[in-house]
Coordinates of N, CA, C and O in Angstrom, one line a residue:
X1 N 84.4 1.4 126.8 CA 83.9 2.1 128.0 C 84.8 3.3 128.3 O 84.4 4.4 128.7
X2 N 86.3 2.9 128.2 CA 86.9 4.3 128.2 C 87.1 5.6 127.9 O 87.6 6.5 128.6
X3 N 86.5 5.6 126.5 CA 86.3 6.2 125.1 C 84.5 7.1 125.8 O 84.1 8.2 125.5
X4 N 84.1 6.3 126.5 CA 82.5 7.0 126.4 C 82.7 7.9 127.9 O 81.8 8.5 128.3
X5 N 83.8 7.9 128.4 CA 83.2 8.5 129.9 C 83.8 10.0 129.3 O 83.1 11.0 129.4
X6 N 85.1 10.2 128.6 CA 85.7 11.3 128.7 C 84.4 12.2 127.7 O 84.1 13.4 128.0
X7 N 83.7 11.3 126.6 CA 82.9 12.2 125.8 C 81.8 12.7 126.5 O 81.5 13.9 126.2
X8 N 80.8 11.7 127.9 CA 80.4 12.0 128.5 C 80.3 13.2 129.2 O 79.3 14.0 129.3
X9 N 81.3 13.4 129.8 CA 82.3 14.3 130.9 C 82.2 15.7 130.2 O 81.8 16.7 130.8
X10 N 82.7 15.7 128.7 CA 82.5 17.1 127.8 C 81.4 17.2 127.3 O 81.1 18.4 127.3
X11 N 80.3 16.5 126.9 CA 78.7 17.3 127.0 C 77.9 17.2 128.3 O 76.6 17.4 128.3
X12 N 78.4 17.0 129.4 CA 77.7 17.7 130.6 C 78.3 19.0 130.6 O 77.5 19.9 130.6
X13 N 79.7 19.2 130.4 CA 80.3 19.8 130.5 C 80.0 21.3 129.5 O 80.1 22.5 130.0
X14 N 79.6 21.0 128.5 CA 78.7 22.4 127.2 C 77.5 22.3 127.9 O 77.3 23.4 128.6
X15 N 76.6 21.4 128.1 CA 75.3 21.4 128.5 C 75.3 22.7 129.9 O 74.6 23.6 130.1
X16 N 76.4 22.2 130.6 CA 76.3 23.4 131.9 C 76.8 24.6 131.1 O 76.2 25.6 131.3
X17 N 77.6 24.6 130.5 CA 78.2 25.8 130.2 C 76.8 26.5 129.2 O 76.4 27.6 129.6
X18 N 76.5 26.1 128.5 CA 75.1 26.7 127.4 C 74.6 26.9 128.9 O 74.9 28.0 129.4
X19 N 74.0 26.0 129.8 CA 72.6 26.9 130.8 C 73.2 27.9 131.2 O 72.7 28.9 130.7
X20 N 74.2 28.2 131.8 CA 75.3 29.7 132.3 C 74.8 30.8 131.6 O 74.1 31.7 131.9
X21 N 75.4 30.5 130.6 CA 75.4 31.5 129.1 C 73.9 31.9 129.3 O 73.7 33.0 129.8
X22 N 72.8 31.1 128.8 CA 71.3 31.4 128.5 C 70.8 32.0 130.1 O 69.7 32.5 130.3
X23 N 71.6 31.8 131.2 CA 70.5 32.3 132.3 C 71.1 33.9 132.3 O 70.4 35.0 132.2
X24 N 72.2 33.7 132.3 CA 72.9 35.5 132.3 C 72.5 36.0 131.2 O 72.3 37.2 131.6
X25 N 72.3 36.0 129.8 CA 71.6 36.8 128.7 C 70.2 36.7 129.3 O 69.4 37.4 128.6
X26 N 69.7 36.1 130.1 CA 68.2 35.7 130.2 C 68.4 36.9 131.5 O 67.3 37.6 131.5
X27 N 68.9 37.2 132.1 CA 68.8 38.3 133.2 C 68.6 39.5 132.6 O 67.8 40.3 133.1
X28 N 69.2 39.9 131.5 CA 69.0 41.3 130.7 C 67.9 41.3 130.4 O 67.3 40.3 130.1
X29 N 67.5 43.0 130.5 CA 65.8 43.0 129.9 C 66.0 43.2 128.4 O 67.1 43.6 127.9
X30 N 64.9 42.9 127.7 CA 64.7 42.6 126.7 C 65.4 43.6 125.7 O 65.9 43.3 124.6
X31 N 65.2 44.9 126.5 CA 65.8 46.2 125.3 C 67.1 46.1 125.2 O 67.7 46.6 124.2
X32 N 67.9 45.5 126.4 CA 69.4 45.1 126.1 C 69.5 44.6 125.2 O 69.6 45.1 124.1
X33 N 69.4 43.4 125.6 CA 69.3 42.1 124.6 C 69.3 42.7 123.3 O 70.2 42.5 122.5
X34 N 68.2 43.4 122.9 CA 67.8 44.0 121.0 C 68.5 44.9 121.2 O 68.6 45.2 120.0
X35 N 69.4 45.9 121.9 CA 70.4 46.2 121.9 C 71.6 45.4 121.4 O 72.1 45.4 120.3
X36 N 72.1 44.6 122.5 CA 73.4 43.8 122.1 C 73.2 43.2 120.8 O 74.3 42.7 120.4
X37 N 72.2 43.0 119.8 CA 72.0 42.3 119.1 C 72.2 43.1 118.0 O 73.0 42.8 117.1
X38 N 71.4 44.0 118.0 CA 71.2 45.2 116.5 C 72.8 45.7 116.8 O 73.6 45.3 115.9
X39 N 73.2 46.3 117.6 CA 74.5 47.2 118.0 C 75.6 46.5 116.9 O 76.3 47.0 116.1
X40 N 75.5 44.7 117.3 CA 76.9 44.1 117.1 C 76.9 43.7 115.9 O 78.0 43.7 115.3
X41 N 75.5 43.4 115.2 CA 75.3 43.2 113.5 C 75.4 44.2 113.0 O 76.2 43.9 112.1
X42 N 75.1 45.4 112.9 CA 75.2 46.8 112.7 C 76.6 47.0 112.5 O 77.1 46.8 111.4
X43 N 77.1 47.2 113.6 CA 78.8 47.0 113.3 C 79.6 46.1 112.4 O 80.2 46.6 111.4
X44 N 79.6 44.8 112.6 CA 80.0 43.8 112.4 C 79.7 44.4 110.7 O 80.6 44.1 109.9
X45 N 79.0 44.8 110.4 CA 78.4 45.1 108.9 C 79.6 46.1 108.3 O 80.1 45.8 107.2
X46 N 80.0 47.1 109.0 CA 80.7 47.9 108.4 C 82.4 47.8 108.9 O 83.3 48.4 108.3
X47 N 82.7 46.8 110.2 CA 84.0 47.4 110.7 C 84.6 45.9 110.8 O 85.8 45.7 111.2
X48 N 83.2 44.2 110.3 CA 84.0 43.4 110.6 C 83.6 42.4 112.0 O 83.0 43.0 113.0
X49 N 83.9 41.1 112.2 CA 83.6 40.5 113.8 C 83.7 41.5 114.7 O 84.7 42.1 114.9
X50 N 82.4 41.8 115.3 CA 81.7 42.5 116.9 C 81.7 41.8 117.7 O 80.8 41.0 117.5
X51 N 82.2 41.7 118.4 CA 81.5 41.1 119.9 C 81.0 42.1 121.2 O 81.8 42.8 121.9
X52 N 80.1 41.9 121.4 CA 79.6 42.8 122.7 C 79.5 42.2 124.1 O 79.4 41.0 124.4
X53 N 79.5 43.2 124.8 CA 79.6 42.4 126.2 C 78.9 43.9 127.2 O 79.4 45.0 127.0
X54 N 77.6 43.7 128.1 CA 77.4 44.5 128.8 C 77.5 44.7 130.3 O 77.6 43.7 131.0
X55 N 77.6 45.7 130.8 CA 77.7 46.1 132.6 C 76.4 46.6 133.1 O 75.8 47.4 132.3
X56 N 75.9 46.3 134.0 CA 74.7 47.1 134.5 C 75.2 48.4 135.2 O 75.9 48.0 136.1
X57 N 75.1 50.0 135.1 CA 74.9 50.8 135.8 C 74.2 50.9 137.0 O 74.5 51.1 138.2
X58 N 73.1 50.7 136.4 CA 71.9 51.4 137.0 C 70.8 50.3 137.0 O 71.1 49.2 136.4
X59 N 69.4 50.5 137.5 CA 68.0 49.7 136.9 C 68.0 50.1 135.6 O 67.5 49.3 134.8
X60 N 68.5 51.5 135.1 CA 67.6 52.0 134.1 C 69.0 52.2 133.3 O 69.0 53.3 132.8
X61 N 69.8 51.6 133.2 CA 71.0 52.5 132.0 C 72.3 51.0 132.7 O 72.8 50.7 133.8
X62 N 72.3 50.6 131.2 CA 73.5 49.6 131.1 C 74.8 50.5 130.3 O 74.7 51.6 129.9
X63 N 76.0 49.4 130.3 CA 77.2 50.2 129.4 C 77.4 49.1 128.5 O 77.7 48.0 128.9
X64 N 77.3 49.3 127.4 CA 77.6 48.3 126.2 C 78.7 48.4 125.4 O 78.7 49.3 124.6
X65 N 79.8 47.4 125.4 CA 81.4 47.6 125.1 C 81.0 46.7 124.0 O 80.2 45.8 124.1
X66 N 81.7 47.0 122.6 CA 81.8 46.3 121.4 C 82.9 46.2 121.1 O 83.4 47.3 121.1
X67 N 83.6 45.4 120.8 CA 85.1 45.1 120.2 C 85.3 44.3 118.5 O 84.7 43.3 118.1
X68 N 86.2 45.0 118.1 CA 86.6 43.9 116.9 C 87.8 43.8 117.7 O 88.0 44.6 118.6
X69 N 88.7 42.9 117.5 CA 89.6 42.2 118.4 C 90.8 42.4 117.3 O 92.0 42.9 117.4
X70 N 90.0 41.6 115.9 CA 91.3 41.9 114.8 C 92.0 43.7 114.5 O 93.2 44.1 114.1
X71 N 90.7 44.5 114.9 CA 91.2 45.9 114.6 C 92.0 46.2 115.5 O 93.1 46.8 115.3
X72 N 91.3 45.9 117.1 CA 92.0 46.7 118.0 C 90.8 47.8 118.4 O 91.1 48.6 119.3
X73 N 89.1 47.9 117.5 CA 88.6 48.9 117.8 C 87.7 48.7 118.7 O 87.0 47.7 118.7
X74 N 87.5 49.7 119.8 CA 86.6 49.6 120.9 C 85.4 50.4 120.8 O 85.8 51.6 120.6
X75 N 84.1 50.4 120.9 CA 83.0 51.1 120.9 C 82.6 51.2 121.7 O 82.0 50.2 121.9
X76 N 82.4 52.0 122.8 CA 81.6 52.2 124.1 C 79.9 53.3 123.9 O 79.7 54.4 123.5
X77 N 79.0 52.3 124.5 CA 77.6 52.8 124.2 C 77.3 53.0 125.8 O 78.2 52.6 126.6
X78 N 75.9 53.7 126.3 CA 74.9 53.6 127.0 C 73.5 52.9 126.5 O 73.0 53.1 125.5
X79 N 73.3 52.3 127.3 CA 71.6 51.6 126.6 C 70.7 51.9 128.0 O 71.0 51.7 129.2
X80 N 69.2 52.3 127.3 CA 68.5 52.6 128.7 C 67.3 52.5 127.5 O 67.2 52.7 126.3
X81 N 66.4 51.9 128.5 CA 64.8 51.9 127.7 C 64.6 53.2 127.2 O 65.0 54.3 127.6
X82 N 63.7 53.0 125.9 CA 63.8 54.0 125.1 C 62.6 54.9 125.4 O 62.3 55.8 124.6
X83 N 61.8 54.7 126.7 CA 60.9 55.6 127.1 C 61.7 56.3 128.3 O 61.2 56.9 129.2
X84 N 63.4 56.1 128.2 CA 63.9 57.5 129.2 C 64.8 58.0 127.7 O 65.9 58.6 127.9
X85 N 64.6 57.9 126.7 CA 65.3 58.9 125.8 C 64.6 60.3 126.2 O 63.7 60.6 126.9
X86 N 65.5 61.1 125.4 CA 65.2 62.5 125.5 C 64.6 63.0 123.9 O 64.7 64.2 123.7
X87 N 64.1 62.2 123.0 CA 63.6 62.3 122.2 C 62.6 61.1 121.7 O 62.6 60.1 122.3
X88 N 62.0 61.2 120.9 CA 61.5 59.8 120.1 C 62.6 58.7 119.6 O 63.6 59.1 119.0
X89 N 62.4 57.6 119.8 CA 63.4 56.6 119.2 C 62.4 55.3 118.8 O 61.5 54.8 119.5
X90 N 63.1 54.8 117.1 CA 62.6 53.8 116.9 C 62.2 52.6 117.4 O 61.3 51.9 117.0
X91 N 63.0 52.5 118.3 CA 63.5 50.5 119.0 C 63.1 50.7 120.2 O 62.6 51.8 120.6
X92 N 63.2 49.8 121.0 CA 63.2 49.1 122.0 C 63.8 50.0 123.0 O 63.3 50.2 124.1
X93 N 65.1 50.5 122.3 CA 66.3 51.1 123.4 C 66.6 52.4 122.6 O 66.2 52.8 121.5
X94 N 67.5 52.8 123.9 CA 68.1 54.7 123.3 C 69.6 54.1 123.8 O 70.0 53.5 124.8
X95 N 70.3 54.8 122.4 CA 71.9 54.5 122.7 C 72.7 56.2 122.8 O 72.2 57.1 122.2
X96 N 73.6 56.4 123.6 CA 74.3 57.3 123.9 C 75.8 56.8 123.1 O 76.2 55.6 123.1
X97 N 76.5 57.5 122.6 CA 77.7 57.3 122.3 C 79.1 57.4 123.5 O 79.3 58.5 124.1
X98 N 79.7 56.7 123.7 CA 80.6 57.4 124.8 C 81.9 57.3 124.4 O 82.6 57.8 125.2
X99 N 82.5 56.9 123.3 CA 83.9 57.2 123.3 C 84.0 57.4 121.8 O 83.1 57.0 121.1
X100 N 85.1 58.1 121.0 CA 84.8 58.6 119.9 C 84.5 57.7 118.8 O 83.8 58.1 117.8
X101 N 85.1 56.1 118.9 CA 84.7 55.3 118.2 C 83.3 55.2 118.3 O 82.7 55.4 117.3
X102 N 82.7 55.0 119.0 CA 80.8 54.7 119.4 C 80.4 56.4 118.3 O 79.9 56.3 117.2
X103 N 80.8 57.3 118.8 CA 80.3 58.6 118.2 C 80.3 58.4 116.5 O 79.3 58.5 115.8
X104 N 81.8 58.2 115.9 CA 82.0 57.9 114.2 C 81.0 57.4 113.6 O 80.3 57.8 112.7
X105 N 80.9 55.9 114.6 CA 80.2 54.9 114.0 C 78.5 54.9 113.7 O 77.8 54.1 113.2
X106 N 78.5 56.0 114.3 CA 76.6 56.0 115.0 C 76.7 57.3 113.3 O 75.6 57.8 112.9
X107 N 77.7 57.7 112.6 CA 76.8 58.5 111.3 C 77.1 57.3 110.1 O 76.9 57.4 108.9
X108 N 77.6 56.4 110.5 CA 78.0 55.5 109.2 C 77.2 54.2 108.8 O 76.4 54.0 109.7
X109 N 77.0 53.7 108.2 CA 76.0 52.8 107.5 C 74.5 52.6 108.1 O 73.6 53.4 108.1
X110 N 74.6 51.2 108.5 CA 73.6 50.3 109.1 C 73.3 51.8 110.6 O 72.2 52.3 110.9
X111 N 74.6 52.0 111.2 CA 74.4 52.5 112.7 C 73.1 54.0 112.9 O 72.1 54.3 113.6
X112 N 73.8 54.6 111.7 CA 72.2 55.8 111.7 C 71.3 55.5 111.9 O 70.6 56.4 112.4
X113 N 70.9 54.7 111.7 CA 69.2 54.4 111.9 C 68.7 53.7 113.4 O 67.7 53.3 113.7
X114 N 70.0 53.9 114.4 CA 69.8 53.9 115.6 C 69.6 55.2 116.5 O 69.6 55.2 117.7
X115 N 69.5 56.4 115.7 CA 69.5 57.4 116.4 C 70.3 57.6 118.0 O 69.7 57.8 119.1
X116 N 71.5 57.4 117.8 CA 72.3 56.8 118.4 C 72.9 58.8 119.1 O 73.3 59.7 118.4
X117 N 72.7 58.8 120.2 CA 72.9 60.4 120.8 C 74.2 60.4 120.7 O 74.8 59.4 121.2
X118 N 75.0 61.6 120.1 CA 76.6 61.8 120.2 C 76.8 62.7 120.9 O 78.0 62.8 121.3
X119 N 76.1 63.6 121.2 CA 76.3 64.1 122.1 C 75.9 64.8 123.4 O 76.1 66.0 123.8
X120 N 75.5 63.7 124.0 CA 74.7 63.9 125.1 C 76.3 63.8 126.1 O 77.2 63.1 125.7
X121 N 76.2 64.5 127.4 CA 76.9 63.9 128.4 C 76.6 62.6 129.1 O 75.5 62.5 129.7
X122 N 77.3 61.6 129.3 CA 77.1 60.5 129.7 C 76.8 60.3 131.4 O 77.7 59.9 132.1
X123 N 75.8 60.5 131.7 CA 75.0 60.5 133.3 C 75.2 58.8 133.4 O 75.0 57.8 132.7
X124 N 75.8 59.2 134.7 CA 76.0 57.5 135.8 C 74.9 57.2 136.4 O 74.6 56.1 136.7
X125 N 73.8 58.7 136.8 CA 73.4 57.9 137.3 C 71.8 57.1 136.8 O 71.3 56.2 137.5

């Protein structure tokens, strides 16, 4: 019996932590989401473990930070539905580059084919 409460205690304990996790990815709209998704495999492909993590701006325009942790490299994106691009875009989403690493990365492998803007000025609002 003493053996079963502490195991008990740690899968309530994941079980809350998984609902956390799934309600806050479940708050992003969808074009994030296939954002955070393509952005971090995309990378992950050429630079190595991505992890992403996003901020809301605006209704219409998130900031999407990607990190490899082993490099030390940081990517910083804009994501906004891809009917406020300023041109045609394949996906879901329109990505902005914001820091030089995001800019490099957006002509190198996998990331071109996100038509990824380098150089737009980055509007807050």
């Amino acid at each position: 019996m003493k053996k079963v409460l502490p195991i008990a205690i740690l899968g309530i304990a994941a079980a809350a932590t998984a609902c956390v996790s799934y309600a806050s990815y479940n708050d992003k709209p969808e074009y994030l989401q296939a954002a955070e998704t393509r952005v971090g495999s995309y990378l992950t492909s050429d630079y190595g473990r991505i992890s992403c993590t996003s901020t809301k701006i605006n209704d219409a325009r998130w900031g999407l930070q990607c990190l490899n942790a082993e490099k030390g490299k940081s990517f910083e994106f804009t994501v906004a539905p891809a009917d406020k691009a300023p041109y045609a875009v394949s996906r879901s989403f329109y990505l902005e580059a914001v820091n030089d690493n995001a800019k490099q990365s957006a002509e190198q492998g996998l990331m071109r084919y996100l038509q990824v803007n380098t150089t737009a000025t980055v509007s807050q609002s």
